[in-house]
Amino acid sequence: MKKIFIINGGQKFGHSGGRFNETITDATVDFFSSLQEFEVKTTNINDDYDPKEEVEKYVWADVVIYHTPIWWFQVPHGLKKYIDVVFTEGHKKGIYVSDGRKADNPTRNYGTGGMLHGRKYMVTSSWNAPKEAFTLPGEFFMETSVDDGVLFGFHRMNAFTGMEQIAGIHFHDVEKNADIRTALKLYREHLTQNFLNTAVYEHLFNSNS
């Protein structure tokens, strides 16, 4: 049985009720819970949580799935706080032991002190920005993708722990032109391709069986 830890980072704050990410999170839970070969644990960053228990979820998991909106070109402050608190708690307790460097060679091997090797992670993000803002010449993100731009630091953060990336999916224009039915269809297809396709499944999980 493969273990999936799902984090809902859809923070309730200001005019945001976190409904889109709650819907995507529920779809993730439903997808994996319907399959006998998967076991699921969840966290909603809006709820109270015990940092020690959250560290244990990371250590327990084969795959961590993050769901987050993007606020002002970063993850929301509630999700950032969750990461800061939980990863700090996880120092020498399963998430990381050091930054990887040694005193005799302090300029090398930074970022190699993670303790979550063999595990994978995936992220979905939701945006007010349309996808064309990332792809068309002269548009705001200068033809830089979500993963290579705004989420670059997020991906490096997970790499620091030793986790490897599974291709995620990004939902655009969800405030003004949301199409939940189409988004859910595309997302379920994405999960099927990445977790149920035989070749992909073996690549994901053989190293952590």
XYZ file of N, CA and C in Angstrom:
627
model
N 0.840 -1.197 0.000
C 0.000 0.000 0.000
C 0.876 1.248 0.000
N 0.584 2.164 -0.899
C 1.353 3.391 -1.021
C 0.662 4.523 -0.267
N 1.473 5.356 0.366
C 0.968 6.335 1.326
C 1.039 7.747 0.756
N -0.113 8.421 0.757
C -0.256 9.750 0.166
C -0.631 10.748 1.257
N 0.168 11.797 1.408
C -0.099 12.864 2.372
C -0.519 14.102 1.583
N -1.751 14.564 1.817
C -2.344 15.653 1.049
C -2.472 16.898 1.933
N -1.913 18.013 1.475
C -1.936 19.260 2.227
C -2.787 20.285 1.489
N -3.855 20.749 2.127
C -4.683 21.804 1.569
C -4.161 23.144 2.057
N -3.501 23.896 1.175
C -2.972 25.211 1.510
C -3.883 26.341 1.089
N -5.143 26.026 0.784
C -6.091 27.042 0.344
C -6.600 27.874 1.502
N -5.849 28.859 1.880
C -6.108 29.626 3.098
C -7.370 30.474 3.012
N -8.104 30.525 4.120
C -9.270 31.399 4.252
C -8.802 32.727 4.847
N -8.876 33.774 4.038
C -8.341 35.075 4.469
C -8.899 36.150 3.548
N -9.291 37.284 4.121
C -9.799 38.367 3.302
C -11.010 37.925 2.504
N -10.966 38.156 1.193
C -12.085 37.779 0.338
C -12.004 36.328 -0.125
N -10.925 35.625 0.265
C -10.747 34.246 -0.184
C -11.343 33.263 0.820
N -12.219 32.400 0.323
C -12.768 31.347 1.176
C -12.071 30.029 1.011
N -11.084 29.962 0.088
C -10.334 28.732 -0.130
C -11.131 27.634 -0.811
N -12.232 27.998 -1.470
C -13.142 26.970 -1.998
C -12.550 26.174 -3.146
N -11.814 26.852 -4.041
C -11.267 26.128 -5.185
C -10.291 25.045 -4.735
N -9.353 25.409 -3.853
C -8.378 24.428 -3.400
C -9.010 23.361 -2.514
N -10.076 23.716 -1.810
C -10.809 22.699 -1.059
C -11.434 21.679 -2.005
N -11.957 22.156 -3.130
C -12.542 21.262 -4.124
C -11.481 20.351 -4.731
N -10.326 20.912 -5.067
C -9.244 20.107 -5.639
C -8.712 19.117 -4.610
N -8.598 19.553 -3.363
C -8.152 18.651 -2.301
C -9.128 17.490 -2.140
N -10.418 17.793 -2.104
C -11.420 16.736 -1.980
C -11.328 15.754 -3.148
N -11.071 16.264 -4.346
C -10.932 15.391 -5.514
C -9.721 14.469 -5.361
N -8.636 14.988 -4.783
C -7.442 14.173 -4.556
C -7.737 13.069 -3.545
N -8.389 13.437 -2.449
C -8.741 12.453 -1.422
C -9.648 11.387 -2.013
N -10.657 11.805 -2.764
C -11.589 10.845 -3.357
C -10.879 9.904 -4.322
N -9.975 10.447 -5.127
C -9.255 9.644 -6.119
C -8.469 8.521 -5.454
N -7.664 8.873 -4.451
C -6.814 7.863 -3.828
C -7.582 6.963 -2.862
N -8.575 7.509 -2.195
C -9.343 6.708 -1.231
C -10.168 5.636 -1.920
N -10.471 5.830 -3.201
C -11.261 4.849 -3.936
C -10.432 3.668 -4.429
N -9.119 3.732 -4.219
C -8.217 2.695 -4.722
C -7.576 1.962 -3.550
N -7.664 0.645 -3.572
C -7.206 -0.147 -2.439
C -5.714 -0.043 -2.189
N -4.943 0.267 -3.219
C -3.493 0.269 -3.060
C -2.942 1.542 -2.441
N -3.822 2.491 -2.098
C -3.360 3.746 -1.525
C -3.967 3.979 -0.147
N -3.160 4.576 0.727
C -3.607 5.029 2.046
C -3.396 6.529 2.112
N -4.326 7.261 2.712
C -4.317 8.721 2.654
C -4.309 9.331 4.053
N -3.505 10.383 4.219
C -3.594 11.278 5.369
C -3.682 12.701 4.837
N -4.310 13.585 5.595
C -4.526 14.954 5.130
C -4.204 15.975 6.215
N -3.961 17.197 5.758
C -3.850 18.359 6.640
C -4.473 19.551 5.934
N -5.243 20.334 6.681
C -5.749 21.615 6.208
C -5.051 22.689 7.028
N -4.327 23.577 6.363
C -3.504 24.547 7.101
C -4.345 25.564 7.866
N -5.658 25.604 7.613
C -6.539 26.485 8.368
C -6.894 25.928 9.743
N -6.682 24.634 9.925
C -7.012 23.977 11.186
C -5.809 23.979 12.121
N -6.064 23.781 13.398
C -4.965 23.617 14.339
C -4.194 22.350 14.004
N -2.898 22.393 14.180
C -2.084 21.208 13.921
C -0.933 21.142 14.912
N -0.489 19.915 15.147
C 0.643 19.647 16.017
C 1.871 19.468 15.125
N 2.875 20.348 15.211
C 4.033 20.238 14.325
C 4.691 18.854 14.349
N 4.768 18.240 15.520
C 5.373 16.913 15.608
C 4.595 15.904 14.791
N 3.261 15.957 14.870
C 2.439 15.031 14.090
C 2.573 15.290 12.594
N 2.745 16.567 12.217
C 2.914 16.885 10.799
C 4.243 16.355 10.277
N 5.292 16.434 11.077
C 6.575 15.840 10.694
C 6.399 14.343 10.472
N 5.673 13.705 11.364
C 5.440 12.266 11.237
C 4.704 11.925 9.954
N 3.815 12.805 9.508
C 3.107 12.569 8.244
C 4.077 12.626 7.064
N 4.986 13.596 7.080
C 5.994 13.664 6.017
C 6.837 12.396 5.987
N 7.278 11.969 7.143
C 8.133 10.784 7.221
C 7.359 9.537 6.794
N 6.084 9.486 7.124
C 5.218 8.347 6.791
C 4.967 8.233 5.296
N 4.863 9.350 4.616
C 4.360 9.387 3.246
C 5.356 8.856 2.220
N 4.802 8.280 1.147
C 5.571 8.027 -0.071
C 5.510 9.243 -0.992
N 4.354 9.918 -1.001
C 4.157 11.107 -1.835
C 3.435 12.171 -1.010
N 3.945 13.396 -1.074
C 3.286 14.556 -0.480
C 2.667 15.359 -1.614
N 1.384 15.684 -1.498
C 0.700 16.485 -2.511
C 0.255 17.798 -1.877
N 0.776 18.900 -2.417
C 0.420 20.236 -1.945
C -0.627 20.850 -2.880
N -1.642 21.467 -2.298
C -2.585 22.270 -3.059
C -2.514 23.699 -2.535
N -2.203 24.649 -3.415
C -2.041 26.027 -2.943
C -2.519 27.038 -3.964
N -3.171 28.091 -3.506
C -3.345 29.258 -4.368
C -2.047 30.054 -4.386
N -1.961 30.975 -5.305
C -0.820 31.898 -5.335
C -1.337 33.297 -5.025
N -0.810 33.871 -3.954
C -1.169 35.225 -3.532
C 0.055 36.119 -3.699
N -0.098 37.161 -4.476
C 1.006 38.085 -4.674
C 2.303 37.350 -5.028
N 2.138 36.336 -5.900
C 3.267 35.623 -6.502
C 4.058 34.785 -5.503
N 3.372 34.384 -4.437
C 3.951 33.490 -3.442
C 2.839 32.585 -2.899
N 3.219 31.541 -2.161
C 2.201 30.760 -1.465
C 1.644 31.615 -0.324
N 0.391 31.372 0.107
C -0.213 32.170 1.181
C 0.579 32.089 2.480
N 0.419 33.111 3.316
C 1.213 33.160 4.544
C 0.889 32.003 5.492
N -0.333 31.475 5.439
C -0.656 30.336 6.295
C 0.103 29.084 5.913
N 0.239 28.835 4.606
C 1.017 27.687 4.146
C 2.495 27.900 4.414
N 2.974 29.125 4.209
C 4.389 29.411 4.497
C 4.680 29.208 5.977
N 3.772 29.666 6.841
C 3.967 29.458 8.276
C 3.989 27.969 8.597
N 3.069 27.222 8.002
C 3.030 25.764 8.218
C 4.375 25.140 7.864
N 4.912 25.502 6.714
C 6.198 24.943 6.287
C 7.310 25.358 7.247
N 7.351 26.634 7.620
C 8.387 27.107 8.538
C 8.335 26.349 9.864
N 7.142 26.216 10.412
C 6.987 25.571 11.720
C 7.282 24.081 11.639
N 6.721 23.420 10.654
C 6.856 21.959 10.563
C 8.278 21.561 10.177
N 8.871 22.262 9.221
C 10.229 21.907 8.823
C 11.229 22.197 9.942
N 10.995 23.258 10.704
C 11.857 23.519 11.855
C 11.734 22.398 12.879
N 10.507 21.959 13.131
C 10.296 20.825 14.031
C 10.966 19.561 13.507
N 11.060 19.456 12.182
C 11.613 18.259 11.561
C 13.121 18.194 11.492
N 13.811 19.215 12.059
C 15.273 19.192 12.068
C 15.775 18.016 12.900
N 16.498 17.133 12.262
C 17.050 15.920 12.862
C 15.959 14.951 13.343
N 14.728 15.163 12.879
C 13.617 14.295 13.263
C 12.930 13.688 12.043
N 13.597 13.787 10.887
C 13.040 13.132 9.719
C 12.953 13.981 8.473
N 13.018 15.317 8.599
C 12.917 16.157 7.407
C 14.291 16.579 6.891
N 15.148 17.084 7.761
C 16.522 17.376 7.347
C 17.431 17.327 8.566
N 18.678 17.030 8.318
C 19.639 16.952 9.414
C 20.572 18.158 9.435
N 20.842 18.727 8.257
C 21.720 19.892 8.138
C 21.553 20.449 6.732
N 22.340 21.477 6.386
C 22.284 21.960 5.005
C 23.182 21.142 4.083
N 23.865 20.143 4.628
C 24.647 19.225 3.818
C 26.126 19.523 3.734
N 26.536 20.724 4.140
C 27.950 21.069 4.024
C 28.758 20.538 5.196
N 30.065 20.407 4.980
C 30.991 19.976 6.025
C 31.992 21.090 6.303
N 32.473 21.115 7.525
C 33.390 22.198 7.927
C 34.667 22.220 7.093
N 35.105 21.044 6.611
C 36.360 21.004 5.864
C 36.183 21.413 4.395
N 34.921 21.605 3.952
C 34.675 22.040 2.573
C 33.352 22.809 2.526
N 33.309 23.994 3.119
C 32.047 24.698 3.351
C 31.381 25.283 2.120
N 32.059 25.250 0.968
C 31.456 25.822 -0.238
C 30.787 24.781 -1.117
N 30.801 23.516 -0.688
C 30.270 22.447 -1.530
C 29.164 21.682 -0.812
N 28.284 21.100 -1.633
C 27.233 20.167 -1.176
C 26.108 20.824 -0.391
N 25.944 22.139 -0.551
C 24.795 22.777 0.081
C 23.505 22.138 -0.444
N 22.550 21.933 0.453
C 21.251 21.400 0.056
C 21.177 19.895 -0.010
N 22.172 19.215 0.552
C 22.201 17.745 0.479
C 21.956 17.088 1.844
N 21.431 17.850 2.800
C 21.240 17.298 4.140
C 19.828 16.834 4.440
N 19.021 16.653 3.409
C 17.650 16.208 3.614
C 17.553 14.764 4.063
N 16.425 14.440 4.716
C 16.203 13.093 5.231
C 14.998 12.408 4.584
N 14.426 13.034 3.553
C 13.235 12.469 2.917
C 13.536 11.870 1.545
N 14.745 11.379 1.362
C 15.101 10.741 0.096
C 14.229 9.507 -0.131
N 13.915 9.261 -1.394
C 13.042 8.147 -1.743
C 11.587 8.533 -1.789
N 11.273 9.733 -1.344
C 9.893 10.217 -1.375
C 9.724 11.219 -2.525
N 8.478 11.393 -2.915
C 8.156 12.303 -4.009
C 7.173 13.363 -3.513
N 7.024 14.430 -4.292
C 6.016 15.442 -3.986
C 5.424 15.957 -5.281
N 4.222 16.486 -5.175
C 3.545 17.117 -6.306
C 2.854 18.370 -5.797
N 2.763 19.377 -6.656
C 2.067 20.611 -6.259
C 1.066 21.010 -7.334
N -0.136 21.418 -6.905
C -1.056 22.116 -7.782
C -1.123 23.558 -7.303
N -1.287 24.466 -8.241
C -1.445 25.871 -7.863
C -2.623 26.465 -8.615
N -3.236 27.479 -8.021
C -4.366 28.159 -8.656
C -4.068 29.648 -8.750
N -4.483 30.237 -9.873
C -4.098 31.593 -10.220
C -5.278 32.417 -10.712
N -5.251 33.707 -10.425
C -6.097 34.645 -11.148
C -5.544 34.867 -12.553
N -4.234 34.827 -12.710
C -3.597 35.084 -14.002
C -3.974 34.017 -15.027
N -4.239 34.412 -16.280
C -4.471 33.427 -17.338
C -3.166 32.765 -17.745
N -3.259 31.595 -18.350
C -2.035 30.869 -18.729
C -1.220 31.649 -19.750
N -1.906 32.484 -20.552
C -1.196 33.247 -21.567
C -0.233 34.271 -20.970
N -0.460 34.644 -19.707
C 0.459 35.580 -19.043
C 1.843 34.977 -18.874
N 1.931 33.653 -18.968
C 3.206 32.941 -18.804
C 3.823 32.540 -20.140
N 3.036 32.555 -21.200
C 3.503 31.950 -22.451
C 3.700 32.924 -23.597
N 3.001 34.052 -23.590
C 3.054 34.953 -24.740
C 4.137 36.024 -24.589
N 4.842 36.343 -25.670
C 5.841 37.413 -25.626
C 5.208 38.727 -25.190
N 5.920 39.460 -24.334
C 5.459 40.754 -23.879
C 4.477 40.711 -22.735
N 4.026 39.508 -22.348
C 3.090 39.415 -21.230
C 3.854 39.371 -19.901
N 3.113 39.439 -18.808
C 3.658 39.797 -17.499
C 4.798 38.904 -17.026
N 4.704 37.583 -17.210
C 5.711 36.676 -16.651
C 6.871 36.393 -17.607
N 6.942 37.146 -18.701
C 8.109 37.128 -19.597
C 8.441 35.718 -20.080
N 7.393 34.961 -20.433
C 7.544 33.615 -20.991
C 8.270 32.669 -20.033
N 8.068 32.885 -18.740
C 8.646 32.014 -17.716
C 7.531 31.201 -17.087
N 7.717 29.892 -17.020
C 6.669 29.015 -16.513
C 6.479 29.186 -15.006
N 5.347 28.699 -14.511
C 5.088 28.706 -13.068
C 6.209 28.006 -12.321
N 6.615 26.838 -12.780
C 7.606 26.043 -12.055
C 9.000 26.641 -12.110
N 9.339 27.276 -13.215
C 10.666 27.887 -13.337
C 10.713 29.294 -12.764
N 9.538 29.881 -12.487
C 9.475 31.241 -11.983
C 9.002 31.310 -10.551
N 7.713 31.586 -10.361
C 7.176 31.818 -9.020
C 7.414 30.646 -8.081
N 7.304 29.416 -8.574
C 7.449 28.249 -7.696
C 8.859 27.658 -7.680
N 9.823 28.358 -8.262
C 11.189 27.830 -8.266
C 11.688 27.583 -6.839
N 11.501 28.562 -5.950
C 11.950 28.403 -4.566
C 11.209 27.295 -3.846
N 9.933 27.140 -4.150
C 9.142 26.072 -3.538
C 9.709 24.707 -3.932
N 10.066 24.566 -5.189
C 10.650 23.293 -5.637
C 12.024 23.058 -5.011
N 12.822 24.102 -4.870
C 14.127 23.938 -4.227
C 13.959 23.579 -2.755
N 12.939 24.138 -2.105
C 12.649 23.805 -0.708
C 12.423 22.314 -0.548
N 11.610 21.740 -1.430
C 11.334 20.311 -1.340
C 12.557 19.478 -1.707
N 13.341 19.956 -2.667
C 14.581 19.264 -3.003
C 15.542 19.256 -1.820
N 15.537 20.325 -1.037
C 16.396 20.426 0.147
C 16.104 19.293 1.123
N 14.859 18.858 1.202
C 14.500 17.757 2.104
C 14.875 16.392 1.535
N 15.196 16.347 0.248
C 15.521 15.087 -0.410
C 14.408 14.560 -1.296
N 13.234 15.215 -1.279
C 12.125 14.726 -2.104
C 12.341 15.059 -3.577
N 11.767 14.211 -4.432
C 11.835 14.400 -5.871
C 10.471 14.833 -6.405
N 10.495 15.638 -7.447
C 9.276 16.249 -7.986
C 8.533 15.321 -8.935
N 7.218 15.245 -8.756
C 6.306 14.694 -9.746
C 5.677 15.881 -10.452
N 5.494 15.808 -11.751
C 4.895 16.924 -12.485
C 3.553 17.299 -11.883
N 3.385 18.592 -11.634
C 2.144 19.090 -11.071
C 1.220 19.630 -12.144
N 0.214 20.366 -11.709
C -0.735 20.973 -12.634
C -1.140 22.332 -12.066
N -1.291 23.316 -12.942
C -1.578 24.680 -12.517
C -2.886 25.142 -13.160
N -3.746 25.712 -12.344
C -5.073 26.145 -12.781
C -5.078 27.668 -12.897
N -5.455 28.156 -14.068
C -5.359 29.589 -14.356
C -6.733 30.245 -14.491
N -6.750 31.572 -14.246
C -7.936 32.404 -14.448
C -9.130 31.901 -13.636
N -8.858 31.443 -12.409
C -9.925 30.808 -11.628
C -10.852 31.822 -10.951
N -10.440 33.077 -10.875
C -11.318 34.078 -10.256
C -12.356 34.617 -11.241
N -11.941 34.876 -12.467
C -12.845 35.508 -13.425
C -13.476 34.529 -14.406
N -12.795 33.417 -14.661
C -13.296 32.481 -15.677
C -13.153 31.032 -15.235
N -13.508 30.756 -14.008
C -13.362 29.395 -13.492
C -14.306 28.437 -14.209
N -13.788 27.274 -14.567
C -14.583 26.185 -15.139
C -14.252 24.948 -14.318
N -14.946 24.780 -13.205
C -14.605 23.739 -12.242
C -14.727 22.357 -12.861
N -15.762 22.148 -13.650
C -15.962 20.820 -14.245
C -14.789 20.423 -15.130
N -14.358 21.345 -15.989
C -13.218 21.053 -16.861
C -11.939 20.891 -16.051
N -11.746 21.753 -15.044
C -10.548 21.662 -14.206
C -10.467 20.303 -13.512
N -11.587 19.839 -12.970
C -11.596 18.541 -12.279
C -11.339 17.407 -13.256
N -11.891 17.498 -14.452
C -11.653 16.460 -15.458
C -10.167 16.382 -15.804
N -9.571 17.539 -16.062
C -8.145 17.565 -16.397
C -7.299 17.061 -15.232
N -7.713 17.415 -14.023
C -6.939 17.006 -12.857
C -7.015 15.495 -12.637
N -8.193 14.926 -12.766
C -8.304 13.473 -12.614
C -7.497 12.737 -13.677
N -7.486 13.279 -14.887
C -6.657 12.690 -15.936
C -5.181 12.780 -15.572
N -4.793 13.896 -14.980
C -3.400 14.077 -14.547
C -3.031 13.052 -13.470
N -3.896 12.864 -12.492
C -3.634 11.871 -11.446
C -3.563 10.465 -12.019
N -4.471 10.150 -12.917
C -4.475 8.820 -13.533
C -3.175 8.573 -14.282
N -2.747 9.568 -15.059
C -1.522 9.415 -15.832
C -0.307 9.251 -14.934
N -0.251 10.006 -13.855
C 0.952 10.017 -13.025
C 0.976 8.955 -11.934
N -0.191 8.417 -11.559
C -0.202 7.462 -10.462
C -0.744 6.085 -10.836
N -1.473 5.985 -11.935
C -2.038 4.691 -12.312
C -1.452 4.126 -13.591
N -0.856 4.983 -14.416
C -0.140 4.482 -15.579
C 0.969 3.555 -15.118
N 1.015 2.337 -15.649
C 1.901 1.296 -15.118
C 3.352 1.717 -15.103
N 3.840 2.250 -16.213
C 5.256 2.612 -16.287
C 5.590 3.733 -15.323
N 4.718 4.734 -15.254
C 4.957 5.855 -14.350
C 4.884 5.388 -12.904
N 3.898 4.559 -12.606
C 3.720 4.046 -11.246
C 4.971 3.327 -10.765
N 5.513 2.467 -11.611
C 6.720 1.726 -11.219
C 7.884 2.668 -11.000
N 7.997 3.705 -11.831
C 9.083 4.663 -11.655
C 8.929 5.432 -10.339
N 7.694 5.781 -9.997
C 7.442 6.554 -8.787
C 7.763 5.764 -7.526
N 7.370 4.509 -7.500
C 7.311 3.816 -6.228
C 8.339 2.691 -6.023
N 8.964 2.218 -7.070
C 9.880 1.101 -6.876
C 11.029 1.445 -5.940
N 11.490 2.709 -5.976
C 12.635 3.099 -5.157
C 12.260 3.255 -3.693
N 10.963 3.243 -3.368
C 10.544 3.480 -1.980
C 9.599 2.391 -1.514
N 9.733 1.210 -2.073
C 8.837 0.102 -1.693
C 9.265 -0.501 -0.372
